[in-house]
Short mmCIF file of C-alpha atoms and ligand atoms in Angstrom, two decimals:
data_model
loop_
_atom_site.label_atom_id
_atom_site.label_comp_id
_atom_site.label_asym_id
_atom_site.label_seq_id
_atom_site.Cartn_x
_atom_site.Cartn_y
_atom_site.Cartn_z
CA MET A 1 -80.25 170.64 123.32
CA SER A 2 -80.29 170.04 119.70
CA GLY A 3 -83.46 171.04 117.78
CA LEU A 4 -85.15 171.26 114.47
CA ARG A 5 -87.73 173.77 113.23
CA ILE A 6 -89.21 173.45 109.79
CA PHE A 7 -90.96 176.53 108.17
CA ASP A 8 -92.63 177.18 104.76
CA ASP A 9 -90.18 179.47 103.11
CA ASN A 10 -92.76 182.20 102.88
CA ALA A 11 -93.96 182.04 106.43
CA PRO A 12 -91.32 182.85 108.98
CA GLY A 13 -92.45 182.77 112.61
CA ALA A 14 -94.82 179.92 112.06
CA PRO A 15 -92.92 176.72 112.29
CA VAL A 16 -94.88 173.61 111.04
CA LEU A 17 -92.53 171.40 113.16
CA ASP A 18 -90.56 172.09 116.25
CA THR A 19 -88.82 169.26 117.97
CA GLY A 20 -86.02 168.54 120.21
CA ASP A 21 -86.16 164.77 119.67
CA ALA A 22 -82.99 163.29 118.13
CA THR A 23 -84.59 160.47 116.23
CA GLU A 24 -87.21 162.82 114.87
CA ILE A 25 -84.50 165.41 113.92
CA ALA A 26 -82.61 162.90 111.97
CA ALA A 27 -85.85 161.35 110.27
CA HIS A 28 -86.95 164.90 109.08
CA LEU A 29 -83.52 165.85 107.87
CA ALA A 30 -83.11 162.55 106.06
CA THR A 31 -86.18 163.38 103.81
CA ILE A 32 -83.85 166.15 102.34
CA GLY A 33 -80.74 164.07 102.29
CA VAL A 34 -79.14 165.45 105.34
CA ARG A 35 -77.38 163.17 107.67
CA PHE A 36 -77.69 164.01 111.31
CA GLU A 37 -76.34 161.79 114.14
CA ARG A 38 -75.82 162.25 117.95
CA TRP A 39 -72.55 160.81 118.94
CA ASP A 40 -71.77 159.71 122.44
CA SER A 41 -67.97 159.88 122.20
CA PRO A 42 -65.77 159.07 125.15
CA VAL A 43 -63.42 161.90 124.12
CA THR A 44 -62.78 164.45 126.88
CA LEU A 45 -60.61 167.64 126.25
CA PRO A 46 -59.58 170.52 128.33
CA PRO A 47 -61.55 173.71 127.32
CA ASP A 48 -58.33 175.32 125.93
CA ALA A 49 -57.14 172.30 123.79
CA GLU A 50 -55.29 173.21 120.69
CA ALA A 51 -56.49 172.25 117.28
CA ASP A 52 -53.89 169.58 116.88
CA ALA A 53 -54.89 167.88 120.05
CA ILE A 54 -58.58 168.12 119.08
CA LEU A 55 -57.77 166.39 115.81
CA ASP A 56 -55.67 163.82 117.53
CA ALA A 57 -58.35 162.93 120.12
CA TYR A 58 -60.93 162.56 117.36
CA ARG A 59 -58.71 160.67 114.87
CA PRO A 60 -60.40 157.45 115.12
CA TYR A 61 -63.64 159.01 114.40
CA LEU A 62 -62.28 161.21 111.64
CA ASP A 63 -60.67 158.19 109.99
CA ARG A 64 -64.11 156.45 109.84
CA LEU A 65 -65.83 159.58 108.55
CA MET A 66 -63.15 160.35 106.01
CA GLY A 67 -63.26 156.55 104.83
CA GLU A 68 -67.03 156.68 104.40
CA THR A 69 -67.16 160.08 102.72
CA GLY A 70 -63.95 159.89 100.71
CA ALA A 71 -62.83 163.29 102.27
CA GLY A 72 -59.23 164.16 101.98
CA SER A 73 -58.79 166.64 104.86
CA ALA A 74 -59.91 167.85 108.17
CA ASP A 75 -59.59 171.04 110.32
CA VAL A 76 -60.96 172.66 113.43
CA ILE A 77 -63.06 175.71 113.58
CA LYS A 78 -63.05 177.42 117.07
CA MET A 79 -65.34 180.52 117.61
CA THR A 80 -65.49 182.30 120.77
CA PRO A 81 -67.37 185.51 121.59
CA ASP A 82 -64.29 187.46 121.52
CA HIS A 83 -62.73 186.08 118.48
CA PRO A 84 -61.45 189.04 116.29
CA GLN A 85 -63.20 187.85 113.15
CA ALA A 86 -66.51 186.78 114.82
CA GLY A 87 -68.43 189.57 113.02
CA THR A 88 -66.79 189.20 109.71
CA LEU A 89 -67.27 185.30 109.67
CA ARG A 90 -70.59 185.51 110.93
CA GLU A 91 -71.67 187.87 108.03
CA LYS A 92 -69.98 185.40 105.65
CA PHE A 93 -71.73 182.18 106.89
CA LEU A 94 -75.02 184.04 107.24
CA ASN A 95 -75.32 184.58 103.47
CA GLU A 96 -77.21 181.76 101.78
CA HIS A 97 -74.87 179.49 99.84
CA SER A 98 -74.04 176.09 98.48
CA HIS A 99 -70.95 173.94 98.18
CA THR A 100 -70.09 171.42 95.58
CA GLU A 101 -69.12 168.86 98.34
CA ASP A 102 -71.05 167.71 101.27
CA GLU A 103 -70.59 169.94 104.28
CA VAL A 104 -69.62 167.57 107.03
CA ARG A 105 -69.31 169.07 110.54
CA PHE A 106 -68.92 167.62 114.09
CA PHE A 107 -69.66 169.73 117.12
CA VAL A 108 -66.90 169.15 119.95
CA SER A 109 -68.58 171.75 121.99
CA GLY A 110 -70.88 174.81 121.86
CA ALA A 111 -73.80 175.15 119.42
CA GLY A 112 -74.82 176.69 116.11
CA HIS A 113 -77.69 176.67 113.55
CA PHE A 114 -77.35 175.04 110.21
CA VAL A 115 -80.20 176.28 108.01
CA MET A 116 -81.22 174.55 104.83
CA HIS A 117 -83.47 175.91 102.32
CA THR A 118 -84.93 173.50 99.87
CA GLU A 119 -88.29 172.27 98.58
CA GLY A 120 -90.02 175.44 99.50
CA LYS A 121 -89.16 174.81 103.21
CA VAL A 122 -86.34 176.11 105.74
CA PHE A 123 -85.21 173.56 108.04
CA ASP A 124 -83.39 175.24 110.93
CA ALA A 125 -81.24 172.52 112.81
CA LEU A 126 -79.75 173.56 115.95
CA CYS A 127 -76.65 171.49 116.40
CA THR A 128 -74.92 171.13 119.80
CA LYS A 129 -71.94 169.26 121.37
CA GLY A 130 -71.94 165.62 120.01
CA ASP A 131 -73.92 166.37 116.90
CA LEU A 132 -72.73 165.29 113.42
CA ILE A 133 -74.29 166.95 110.44
CA SER A 134 -73.76 166.45 106.76
CA VAL A 135 -75.32 168.95 104.47
CA PRO A 136 -75.39 167.49 100.90
CA ALA A 137 -73.65 169.20 98.09
CA ASN A 138 -75.63 171.87 96.14
CA ILE A 139 -78.28 172.34 98.97
CA LYS A 140 -78.81 176.08 99.73
CA HIS A 141 -78.08 176.90 103.37
CA TRP A 142 -76.62 179.29 105.84
CA PHE A 143 -75.11 179.03 109.38
CA ASP A 144 -75.41 181.09 112.34
CA ALA A 145 -74.13 180.83 115.83
CA GLY A 146 -75.36 184.50 116.91
CA GLU A 147 -73.61 187.61 117.80
CA ARG A 148 -71.54 185.79 120.66
CA PRO A 149 -70.42 182.73 118.86
CA ASP A 150 -69.18 179.98 121.04
CA PHE A 151 -68.42 176.65 119.54
CA ILE A 152 -65.68 174.14 118.45
CA ALA A 153 -66.42 172.03 115.18
CA LEU A 154 -64.41 169.55 113.15
CA ARG A 155 -64.72 170.15 109.31
CA ILE A 156 -64.21 167.52 106.80
CA PHE A 157 -63.27 168.50 103.29
CA THR A 158 -63.12 166.69 100.07
CA ASP A 159 -62.37 169.84 97.98
CA GLN A 160 -58.66 170.41 97.92
CA SER A 161 -59.23 173.98 98.18
CA GLY A 162 -60.89 173.84 101.58
CA TRP A 163 -63.98 175.99 102.22
CA VAL A 164 -65.50 177.27 98.91
CA ALA A 165 -69.02 178.69 98.90
CA HIS A 166 -71.27 179.59 96.02
CA PHE A 167 -73.47 182.44 97.35
CA THR A 168 -77.02 182.85 96.02
CA GLY A 169 -77.49 186.57 96.75
CA ASP A 170 -80.92 185.74 98.45
CA ALA A 171 -81.01 187.62 101.77
CA ILE A 172 -83.47 184.87 103.26
CA SER A 173 -81.36 184.50 106.57
CA ALA A 174 -82.62 188.04 107.44
CA ARG A 175 -86.15 186.93 107.15
CA PHE A 176 -85.52 183.77 109.37
CA PRO A 177 -83.31 184.81 112.32
CA VAL A 178 -82.55 181.81 114.43
CA THR A 179 -80.62 183.29 117.43
C1 LIG B 201 -69.64 175.15 111.87
S1 LIG B 201 -68.64 175.14 110.71
C2 LIG B 201 -68.83 176.88 110.11
C3 LIG B 201 -69.86 177.03 109.09
C4 LIG B 201 -69.32 176.71 107.70
O1 LIG B 201 -68.37 176.10 107.29
C5 LIG B 201 -70.41 176.66 106.61
O2 LIG B 201 -70.19 176.22 105.50
C6 LIG B 201 -71.68 177.07 106.93
O3 LIG B 201 -72.57 176.77 105.93
FE1 FE2 B 202 -71.88 176.12 104.08
NI1 NI B 203 -80.38 179.57 119.04
#
């Protein structure tokens, strides 16, 4: 189930809000400019579907999203517990960073935490199958799907160079473990 916990950024372990209600999640995230939607999409795919088949199946949704956001490209990220780069990618995404474009992701399956750090607060959004999240450009954040990541997500890019992160050097994610 999707969820949201909000903390003061100097008080890990003591959430000021903890909810699993999608309407409440969306409303709280909207206060920091984050778009969150749960999509009841009719798409069904075999668990071993290739990236191209996933992109094709979601093409109508992607076209609409890309039209709305002005994005130019989309890809699929698929993480499994035995992915050879699971550890390396986890380290990379766990370091607090920002992007110069909105980070738009749709969870086709599985789950992961997007954690935003802004206005003296930490917003830990647990995204699960069917969730769309858009983290605005320049908001500090990190991502964690744990030691055994298991998710497929669509990623939508405006930046022609693909995934470009600006790391803050703050080790805050170690103080706010989410998995
Ligand atoms: C679920 S997509 C992988 C994470 C990612 O691209 C990112 O920028 C996290 O902040
Ligand atoms: Fe990011
Ligand atoms: Ni978790």
